[in-house]
Amino acid sequence: MHGQLRVAIAGAGLIARVHADAVRRTGARLVGVSASTPERGKAAAVELGAERAYGTSEELVGSDEVDIVHICTPNNSHRPLAELALRAGKHVVCEKPLATSAQEAAALTALAADQGVVAAVPFVYRYHPMAAEARARVRAGTLGDVHLVHGHYLQDWLSEPSDSNWRVDPSVGGPSRVFADIGSHWCDLAEWITGHRITELVASTATVYGERSSAMARTFTASRDGIPGTGQSVATEDTAQILFRTNAGATGTLVVSQVSPGRKNRLWLEVDAADASVTFDQENPESLLLGRRGSTETLTRDAALLAPDAARLSTLPPGHPLGYHDCFAAFLRDVHAAVAGGEVTHPTFADAARTAALTDAVLASTHSRSWTEVPPA
Ligand SMILES: NC(=O)c1ccc[n+]([C@@H]2O[C@H](COP(=O)([O-])OP(=O)(O)OC[C@H]3O[C@@H](n4cnc5c(N)ncnc54)[C@H](O)[C@@H]3O)[C@@H](O)[C@H]2O)c1
């Protein structure tokens, strides 16, 4: 591979635009994009600033003009497109969930390893410097043994029965909605920060609205389009609550919801250890709460005070807030370093297969109403 990396993006919605921005920030070429139809692809190429449109995503992922394929389409197309891209020898950045079952996610992980390519999944909350700082402190043992890991991930964009989206339809979104969509992010972050693995869990999920409008909102960032839809029966969960135990003796709880009015993207995670607790709040990502018996302190992002893994992500001076787009750019810089032969520091297909195993366990536990083991990778 010579010169600038050539990146192409399948998909043209919310997250495709975020990926396109990150690609440009790494200095790679955005050579192409595809959407749900050739016409939409052409419009998307203009909107995203890509050099060309591909008529289909299948054409894009197999193109000789592309080094790295980004898959930013709805969930049911991730596995087939990722498989085609891997078989064509491409490096792949695939959105979560990698596949809609643990078995398929594991098969893709094995295929990526066989092909010897870079295979990444944007669990981007890892790229907030203060999340990395939480990890560094927990891993250094400065908080003591971890006893309790708890938190929630709450949104409100599906909190009215007239709200809908392709994610609601299991044939497109997969058999789990709220857990696969956002619970997966929380679990990835919790395991990444603590180094613990969730070994068993008991889950209870609920579908708050058994029927929703069938007028599909484009994405959770778009308001409803005002077209009255006919009733669509809903089989996937609006909320999920999980109790879990880890391989290192901690216990935990997680509440996940897309029907919590006023909560926009509240990923909140607390690790309680023997000597101190640490709390990361994704909507206030520039600080970290450090609790001790005698005092509680808010640590504000300042590279001079951070561990090396957090300081490297702190690309602006203190007081100049970093955010979601910065996380994506930092993630892609790591992906491109791996493509260039460097160490793999980005979240991988194996990490996504891990969250797919957790998703299967959540569904199984809900079904059996009992504690369920999460198979190791
Ligand atoms: N990592 C994250 O933080 C994060 C955040 C949001 C979404 N996502 C993931 O990104 C994916 C897309 O979500 P979104 O919010 O961008 O959805 P979206 O509805 O905004 O966009 C999906 C786009 O894909 C297009 N599309 C449908 N079929 C296609 C095909 N075969 N080829 C090309 N394009 C096709 C649609 O027309 C639409 O433009 C989902 O899997 C979601 O889980 C990840």
Short mmCIF file of C-alpha atoms and ligand atoms in Angstrom, two decimals:
data_model
loop_
_atom_site.label_atom_id
_atom_site.label_comp_id
_atom_site.label_asym_id
_atom_site.label_seq_id
_atom_site.Cartn_x
_atom_site.Cartn_y
_atom_site.Cartn_z
CA MET A 1 0.00 0.00 0.00
CA HIS A 2 1.52 3.32 -1.06
CA GLY A 3 0.60 6.93 -0.51
CA GLN A 4 -2.61 8.10 1.07
CA LEU A 5 -4.95 5.43 2.41
CA ARG A 6 -8.09 5.06 0.30
CA VAL A 7 -11.26 4.77 2.37
CA ALA A 8 -14.82 4.10 1.22
CA ILE A 9 -17.98 4.25 3.32
CA ALA A 10 -21.05 2.05 2.84
CA GLY A 11 -24.02 3.94 4.27
CA ALA A 12 -24.94 7.60 4.30
CA GLY A 13 -26.80 8.35 7.51
CA LEU A 14 -25.83 9.86 10.86
CA ILE A 15 -22.79 7.76 11.58
CA ALA A 16 -21.52 7.72 7.99
CA ARG A 17 -21.23 11.51 8.22
CA VAL A 18 -19.25 11.19 11.46
CA HIS A 19 -16.95 8.60 9.83
CA ALA A 20 -16.45 10.85 6.77
CA ASP A 21 -15.38 13.72 8.99
CA ALA A 22 -12.92 11.48 10.86
CA VAL A 23 -11.48 10.09 7.61
CA ARG A 24 -10.69 13.61 6.42
CA ARG A 25 -9.07 14.46 9.74
CA THR A 26 -6.66 11.53 9.43
CA GLY A 27 -5.50 12.75 6.01
CA ALA A 28 -6.84 9.68 4.20
CA ARG A 29 -8.74 9.95 0.90
CA LEU A 30 -12.49 9.40 0.99
CA VAL A 31 -12.66 7.70 -2.39
CA GLY A 32 -16.29 6.59 -2.36
CA VAL A 33 -19.61 6.16 -0.68
CA SER A 34 -22.76 4.08 -1.26
CA ALA A 35 -26.32 4.50 -0.04
CA SER A 36 -29.55 2.52 -0.24
CA THR A 37 -30.02 3.39 -3.95
CA PRO A 38 -27.62 4.62 -6.68
CA GLU A 39 -29.42 8.00 -6.72
CA ARG A 40 -29.04 8.44 -2.98
CA GLY A 41 -25.42 7.36 -3.34
CA LYS A 42 -24.74 10.21 -5.75
CA ALA A 43 -26.31 12.74 -3.40
CA ALA A 44 -24.37 11.26 -0.48
CA ALA A 45 -21.07 11.56 -2.36
CA VAL A 46 -21.68 15.29 -2.64
CA GLU A 47 -22.88 15.64 0.95
CA LEU A 48 -20.03 13.63 2.47
CA GLY A 49 -17.38 15.03 0.12
CA ALA A 50 -16.47 11.64 -1.38
CA GLU A 51 -14.68 11.39 -4.72
CA ARG A 52 -17.39 9.16 -6.22
CA ALA A 53 -20.54 7.19 -5.54
CA TYR A 54 -20.76 3.42 -5.90
CA GLY A 55 -24.03 2.01 -7.24
CA THR A 56 -24.21 -0.62 -4.51
CA SER A 57 -22.42 -1.38 -1.26
CA GLU A 58 -21.39 -4.78 -2.66
CA GLU A 59 -19.54 -3.01 -5.49
CA LEU A 60 -17.91 -0.63 -2.99
CA VAL A 61 -16.60 -3.31 -0.61
CA GLY A 62 -14.99 -5.28 -3.47
CA SER A 63 -13.50 -2.33 -5.34
CA ASP A 64 -9.78 -2.38 -6.24
CA GLU A 65 -9.72 1.37 -5.58
CA VAL A 66 -10.31 0.89 -1.85
CA ASP A 67 -7.94 -0.04 1.01
CA ILE A 68 -10.29 0.34 3.99
CA VAL A 69 -14.03 -0.27 3.93
CA HIS A 70 -16.27 1.39 6.53
CA ILE A 71 -19.66 -0.29 7.08
CA CYS A 72 -22.18 2.26 8.36
CA THR A 73 -25.41 0.65 7.16
CA PRO A 74 -28.31 -0.71 9.23
CA ASN A 75 -27.41 -3.75 11.36
CA ASN A 76 -28.67 -6.63 9.19
CA SER A 77 -26.22 -5.76 6.39
CA HIS A 78 -23.09 -5.62 8.59
CA ARG A 79 -22.29 -9.33 8.45
CA PRO A 80 -22.77 -9.88 4.69
CA LEU A 81 -20.91 -6.68 3.74
CA ALA A 82 -18.08 -7.32 6.23
CA GLU A 83 -17.70 -10.86 4.94
CA LEU A 84 -17.50 -9.69 1.33
CA ALA A 85 -14.98 -6.99 2.26
CA LEU A 86 -12.79 -9.41 4.22
CA ARG A 87 -12.85 -11.99 1.42
CA ALA A 88 -11.74 -9.20 -0.94
CA GLY A 89 -8.76 -8.61 1.38
CA LYS A 90 -9.90 -5.22 2.66
CA HIS A 91 -9.26 -3.73 6.04
CA VAL A 92 -12.67 -3.22 7.65
CA VAL A 93 -14.15 -0.73 10.08
CA CYS A 94 -17.62 -2.09 10.86
CA GLU A 95 -20.21 -0.36 13.00
CA LYS A 96 -21.70 -2.14 15.99
CA PRO A 97 -23.37 -4.54 16.30
CA LEU A 98 -20.88 -6.46 14.15
CA ALA A 99 -23.56 -9.09 13.52
CA THR A 100 -26.99 -9.88 14.88
CA SER A 101 -25.87 -13.11 16.59
CA ALA A 102 -22.81 -14.12 18.61
CA GLN A 103 -22.12 -17.01 16.26
CA GLU A 104 -21.94 -14.76 13.21
CA ALA A 105 -19.81 -12.20 15.03
CA ALA A 106 -17.36 -14.93 16.08
CA ALA A 107 -17.19 -16.27 12.51
CA LEU A 108 -16.34 -12.79 11.18
CA THR A 109 -13.67 -12.38 13.84
CA ALA A 110 -12.08 -15.67 12.78
CA LEU A 111 -12.28 -14.72 9.09
CA ALA A 112 -10.60 -11.36 9.75
CA ALA A 113 -7.77 -13.15 11.60
CA ASP A 114 -7.35 -15.63 8.71
CA GLN A 115 -7.18 -12.79 6.20
CA GLY A 116 -4.58 -10.96 8.32
CA VAL A 117 -6.31 -7.59 7.91
CA VAL A 118 -7.22 -4.87 10.37
CA ALA A 119 -10.78 -5.34 11.64
CA ALA A 120 -12.07 -2.56 13.88
CA VAL A 121 -15.36 -1.61 15.54
CA PRO A 122 -15.97 1.94 16.78
CA PHE A 123 -16.52 1.53 20.49
CA VAL A 124 -15.50 5.16 20.49
CA TYR A 125 -16.30 6.09 24.07
CA ARG A 126 -12.93 4.50 24.89
CA TYR A 127 -11.39 7.51 23.15
CA HIS A 128 -12.54 10.13 25.64
CA PRO A 129 -9.32 11.03 27.49
CA MET A 130 -11.08 10.86 30.87
CA ALA A 131 -12.41 7.36 30.14
CA ALA A 132 -8.83 6.38 29.38
CA GLU A 133 -7.76 8.05 32.64
CA ALA A 134 -10.34 6.01 34.56
CA ARG A 135 -8.92 2.88 32.99
CA ALA A 136 -5.33 3.84 33.78
CA ARG A 137 -6.18 4.48 37.44
CA VAL A 138 -8.19 1.27 37.87
CA ARG A 139 -5.58 -0.81 36.06
CA ALA A 140 -2.71 0.72 38.08
CA GLY A 141 -4.43 -0.53 41.22
CA THR A 142 -4.49 2.92 42.82
CA LEU A 143 -8.19 2.54 43.70
CA GLY A 144 -7.80 -0.90 45.26
CA ASP A 145 -9.73 -4.04 44.33
CA VAL A 146 -12.85 -3.41 42.26
CA HIS A 147 -16.00 -4.54 44.06
CA LEU A 148 -18.88 -2.99 42.17
CA VAL A 149 -19.38 -1.76 38.58
CA HIS A 150 -22.65 0.02 37.88
CA GLY A 151 -24.37 2.57 35.72
CA HIS A 152 -26.77 3.16 32.92
CA TYR A 153 -27.13 4.18 29.30
CA LEU A 154 -30.33 6.17 28.74
CA GLN A 155 -31.84 7.88 25.69
CA ASP A 156 -35.29 9.32 24.94
CA TRP A 157 -35.62 9.33 21.17
CA LEU A 158 -38.08 6.37 21.26
CA SER A 159 -39.99 7.56 24.33
CA GLU A 160 -43.27 8.19 22.48
CA PRO A 161 -45.26 5.49 20.67
CA SER A 162 -45.21 7.58 17.50
CA ASP A 163 -41.37 7.38 17.45
CA SER A 164 -39.92 4.72 15.23
CA ASN A 165 -36.83 3.75 13.24
CA TRP A 166 -35.42 0.78 11.33
CA ARG A 167 -33.86 -0.36 14.63
CA VAL A 168 -37.35 -1.28 15.89
CA ASP A 169 -37.78 -3.93 13.18
CA PRO A 170 -35.90 -7.11 14.20
CA SER A 171 -35.43 -8.18 10.58
CA VAL A 172 -33.28 -5.04 10.10
CA GLY A 173 -32.05 -4.17 13.59
CA GLY A 174 -31.66 -7.71 14.96
CA PRO A 175 -33.36 -9.57 17.82
CA SER A 176 -32.09 -7.17 20.52
CA ARG A 177 -32.61 -3.43 20.18
CA VAL A 178 -31.67 -1.36 23.21
CA PHE A 179 -29.05 -3.74 24.57
CA ALA A 180 -27.35 -4.41 21.22
CA ASP A 181 -27.58 -0.75 20.22
CA ILE A 182 -26.30 0.99 23.34
CA GLY A 183 -25.93 -1.57 26.17
CA SER A 184 -23.10 -3.00 24.05
CA HIS A 185 -21.22 0.33 24.33
CA TRP A 186 -21.61 0.40 28.12
CA CYS A 187 -20.42 -3.19 28.56
CA ASP A 188 -17.46 -2.64 26.25
CA LEU A 189 -16.44 0.44 28.24
CA ALA A 190 -16.97 -1.28 31.61
CA GLU A 191 -14.84 -4.28 30.64
CA TRP A 192 -12.21 -2.10 28.98
CA ILE A 193 -11.84 0.17 32.02
CA THR A 194 -11.84 -2.57 34.65
CA GLY A 195 -10.20 -5.46 32.79
CA HIS A 196 -12.93 -7.64 34.30
CA ARG A 197 -15.09 -9.91 32.14
CA ILE A 198 -18.80 -10.34 32.80
CA THR A 199 -19.13 -14.09 33.29
CA GLU A 200 -22.80 -14.44 34.20
CA LEU A 201 -25.84 -12.24 34.21
CA VAL A 202 -29.55 -12.14 34.81
CA ALA A 203 -31.54 -9.80 32.60
CA SER A 204 -35.04 -8.45 32.46
CA THR A 205 -36.16 -6.53 29.40
CA ALA A 206 -39.40 -4.74 28.59
CA THR A 207 -41.14 -3.53 25.48
CA VAL A 208 -42.91 -0.45 26.75
CA TYR A 209 -44.79 0.24 23.52
CA GLY A 210 -46.02 -2.92 21.82
CA GLU A 211 -47.05 -0.89 18.80
CA ARG A 212 -45.31 2.04 17.11
CA SER A 213 -45.80 4.19 14.06
CA SER A 214 -44.58 2.53 10.87
CA ALA A 215 -43.49 5.90 9.49
CA MET A 216 -39.76 5.39 9.74
CA ALA A 217 -37.78 8.24 11.22
CA ARG A 218 -34.46 8.39 9.37
CA THR A 219 -32.26 8.29 12.43
CA PHE A 220 -32.41 9.09 16.08
CA THR A 221 -31.10 12.56 15.36
CA ALA A 222 -33.99 13.42 13.02
CA SER A 223 -37.32 14.53 14.35
CA ARG A 224 -40.41 12.58 13.29
CA ASP A 225 -41.34 13.39 9.74
CA GLY A 226 -44.97 14.11 10.56
CA ILE A 227 -46.31 11.36 8.32
CA PRO A 228 -48.88 9.43 10.34
CA GLY A 229 -47.94 5.76 10.18
CA THR A 230 -50.03 2.69 10.62
CA GLY A 231 -49.48 0.46 13.64
CA GLN A 232 -46.32 -1.63 13.64
CA SER A 233 -46.12 -4.32 16.30
CA VAL A 234 -42.85 -4.19 18.23
CA ALA A 235 -40.97 -7.29 19.36
CA THR A 236 -37.67 -5.78 20.53
CA GLU A 237 -36.93 -4.29 23.94
CA ASP A 238 -37.21 -0.61 24.93
CA THR A 239 -35.48 -1.20 28.28
CA ALA A 240 -33.07 -3.75 29.73
CA GLN A 241 -31.88 -4.21 33.30
CA ILE A 242 -28.98 -6.48 34.06
CA LEU A 243 -27.34 -7.83 37.19
CA PHE A 244 -23.93 -9.37 36.59
CA ARG A 245 -20.89 -11.00 38.15
CA THR A 246 -17.35 -10.75 36.82
CA ASN A 247 -14.44 -13.16 36.56
CA ALA A 248 -12.53 -11.10 39.15
CA GLY A 249 -15.12 -11.17 41.89
CA ALA A 250 -17.03 -7.95 41.27
CA THR A 251 -20.75 -7.58 40.88
CA GLY A 252 -22.65 -4.99 38.90
CA THR A 253 -25.83 -3.55 37.52
CA LEU A 254 -26.77 -1.84 34.29
CA VAL A 255 -29.98 -0.07 33.23
CA VAL A 256 -30.41 0.60 29.50
CA SER A 257 -33.32 2.51 27.99
CA GLN A 258 -34.40 4.40 24.89
CA VAL A 259 -37.61 5.58 26.57
CA SER A 260 -36.24 7.83 29.36
CA PRO A 261 -37.62 11.36 28.77
CA GLY A 262 -34.95 14.04 28.95
CA ARG A 263 -32.03 11.65 28.74
CA LYS A 264 -30.26 12.14 25.43
CA ASN A 265 -27.15 10.00 25.46
CA ARG A 266 -26.49 9.44 29.12
CA LEU A 267 -23.80 6.80 29.33
CA TRP A 268 -22.79 6.88 32.99
CA LEU A 269 -20.39 4.39 34.56
CA GLU A 270 -19.09 4.07 38.13
CA VAL A 271 -16.41 1.72 39.41
CA ASP A 272 -16.37 1.29 43.19
CA ALA A 273 -13.12 -0.14 44.52
CA ALA A 274 -11.76 -0.74 48.01
CA ASP A 275 -10.12 2.67 48.46
CA ALA A 276 -11.84 4.91 45.91
CA SER A 277 -14.52 5.14 43.29
CA VAL A 278 -14.27 6.62 39.82
CA THR A 279 -17.21 7.89 37.74
CA PHE A 280 -17.29 8.70 34.01
CA ASP A 281 -20.28 10.56 32.52
CA GLN A 282 -20.23 10.62 28.71
CA GLU A 283 -22.31 13.81 28.55
CA ASN A 284 -19.69 15.57 30.71
CA PRO A 285 -16.62 13.84 29.35
CA GLU A 286 -14.07 16.49 30.25
CA SER A 287 -13.95 15.48 33.91
CA LEU A 288 -13.89 12.45 36.16
CA LEU A 289 -15.29 12.12 39.66
CA LEU A 290 -12.85 10.56 42.11
CA GLY A 291 -14.46 9.59 45.40
CA ARG A 292 -12.64 8.72 48.61
CA ARG A 293 -13.96 8.28 52.13
CA GLY A 294 -12.33 11.54 53.24
CA SER A 295 -12.82 13.66 50.12
CA THR A 296 -14.38 13.67 46.68
CA GLU A 297 -12.60 15.40 43.84
CA THR A 298 -13.48 16.39 40.27
CA LEU A 299 -10.47 15.82 38.04
CA THR A 300 -10.55 18.13 35.00
CA ARG A 301 -8.85 17.07 31.79
CA ASP A 302 -5.30 18.42 31.64
CA ALA A 303 -2.70 16.37 29.79
CA ALA A 304 -0.06 17.33 32.35
CA LEU A 305 -2.02 15.50 35.06
CA LEU A 306 -3.08 12.45 33.07
CA ALA A 307 -1.68 8.98 32.51
CA PRO A 308 0.16 8.58 29.17
CA ASP A 309 -2.74 6.68 27.51
CA ALA A 310 -5.12 9.51 28.42
CA ALA A 311 -2.66 12.33 27.72
CA ARG A 312 -2.09 11.12 24.14
CA LEU A 313 -5.83 11.60 23.47
CA SER A 314 -5.85 15.04 25.03
CA THR A 315 -5.24 16.86 21.76
CA LEU A 316 -6.43 20.31 22.86
CA PRO A 317 -5.39 22.37 25.91
CA PRO A 318 -7.53 22.14 29.06
CA GLY A 319 -10.76 24.12 28.84
CA HIS A 320 -11.10 23.54 25.11
CA PRO A 321 -13.71 20.76 25.13
CA LEU A 322 -13.09 17.56 23.17
CA GLY A 323 -16.09 15.50 22.05
CA TYR A 324 -17.62 12.74 19.97
CA HIS A 325 -16.02 13.75 16.65
CA ASP A 326 -12.61 13.87 18.33
CA CYS A 327 -13.12 10.32 19.63
CA PHE A 328 -13.83 9.08 16.11
CA ALA A 329 -10.76 10.83 14.71
CA ALA A 330 -8.57 9.36 17.48
CA PHE A 331 -10.06 5.91 16.87
CA LEU A 332 -9.30 6.14 13.13
CA ARG A 333 -5.75 7.32 13.78
CA ASP A 334 -5.23 4.10 15.76
CA VAL A 335 -6.84 2.04 12.99
CA HIS A 336 -4.57 3.61 10.38
CA ALA A 337 -1.52 3.03 12.57
CA ALA A 338 -2.47 -0.65 12.71
CA VAL A 339 -2.95 -0.73 8.92
CA ALA A 340 0.58 0.67 8.64
CA GLY A 341 1.81 -2.31 10.68
CA GLY A 342 1.76 -0.75 14.13
CA GLU A 343 0.41 -2.21 17.34
CA VAL A 344 -3.35 -2.90 17.54
CA THR A 345 -4.72 -0.50 20.15
CA HIS A 346 -8.19 0.06 18.67
CA PRO A 347 -11.35 -1.91 19.56
CA THR A 348 -11.49 -4.97 17.32
CA PHE A 349 -13.95 -7.47 15.86
CA ALA A 350 -13.07 -9.68 18.85
CA ASP A 351 -14.35 -6.95 21.19
CA ALA A 352 -17.55 -6.72 19.15
CA ALA A 353 -17.93 -10.50 19.21
CA ARG A 354 -17.64 -10.22 22.98
CA THR A 355 -20.57 -7.78 23.14
CA ALA A 356 -22.53 -10.02 20.76
CA ALA A 357 -22.03 -12.88 23.24
CA LEU A 358 -23.32 -10.62 26.01
CA THR A 359 -26.33 -9.71 23.85
CA ASP A 360 -27.15 -13.38 23.26
CA ALA A 361 -26.87 -13.98 27.02
CA VAL A 362 -29.22 -11.07 27.78
CA LEU A 363 -31.81 -12.47 25.37
CA ALA A 364 -31.41 -16.02 26.74
CA SER A 365 -31.64 -14.87 30.36
CA THR A 366 -34.74 -12.79 29.66
CA HIS A 367 -36.33 -15.78 27.96
CA SER A 368 -35.44 -18.30 30.70
CA ARG A 369 -35.86 -15.79 33.58
CA SER A 370 -32.64 -17.11 35.12
CA TRP A 371 -28.91 -16.48 35.62
CA THR A 372 -27.08 -17.22 32.37
CA GLU A 373 -23.37 -17.81 31.74
CA VAL A 374 -21.63 -15.66 29.17
CA PRO A 375 -19.31 -17.90 27.16
CA PRO A 376 -15.67 -16.72 27.13
CA ALA A 377 -14.27 -15.59 23.77
N1 LIG B 1 -20.44 3.68 17.19
C1 LIG B 1 -21.43 4.52 17.46
O1 LIG B 1 -21.30 5.31 18.40
C2 LIG B 1 -22.67 4.52 16.61
C3 LIG B 1 -23.56 5.60 16.68
C4 LIG B 1 -24.69 5.60 15.84
C5 LIG B 1 -24.92 4.52 15.00
N2 LIG B 1 -24.06 3.47 14.99
C6 LIG B 1 -24.30 2.30 14.10
O2 LIG B 1 -24.20 2.74 12.75
C7 LIG B 1 -25.13 2.05 11.94
C8 LIG B 1 -25.96 3.07 11.15
O3 LIG B 1 -26.68 3.87 12.09
P1 LIG B 1 -27.16 5.36 11.76
O4 LIG B 1 -27.56 5.95 13.06
O5 LIG B 1 -26.15 6.03 10.92
O6 LIG B 1 -28.46 5.03 10.90
P2 LIG B 1 -29.15 5.96 9.83
O7 LIG B 1 -30.53 5.45 9.66
O8 LIG B 1 -28.91 7.40 10.13
O9 LIG B 1 -28.31 5.65 8.49
C9 LIG B 1 -28.31 4.41 7.84
C10 LIG B 1 -28.06 4.71 6.37
O10 LIG B 1 -27.79 3.52 5.65
C11 LIG B 1 -28.44 3.61 4.39
N3 LIG B 1 -28.55 2.26 3.85
C12 LIG B 1 -29.50 1.32 4.04
N4 LIG B 1 -29.17 0.18 3.38
C13 LIG B 1 -27.98 0.43 2.76
C14 LIG B 1 -27.12 -0.34 1.92
N5 LIG B 1 -27.38 -1.62 1.60
N6 LIG B 1 -26.00 0.24 1.46
C15 LIG B 1 -25.69 1.51 1.76
N7 LIG B 1 -26.46 2.29 2.55
C16 LIG B 1 -27.59 1.74 3.03
C17 LIG B 1 -29.76 4.31 4.71
O11 LIG B 1 -30.35 4.85 3.56
C18 LIG B 1 -29.27 5.37 5.69
O12 LIG B 1 -28.81 6.52 5.01
C19 LIG B 1 -25.95 1.17 12.88
O13 LIG B 1 -25.52 -0.15 12.78
C20 LIG B 1 -25.69 1.73 14.26
O14 LIG B 1 -25.72 0.74 15.27
C21 LIG B 1 -22.95 3.46 15.77
#
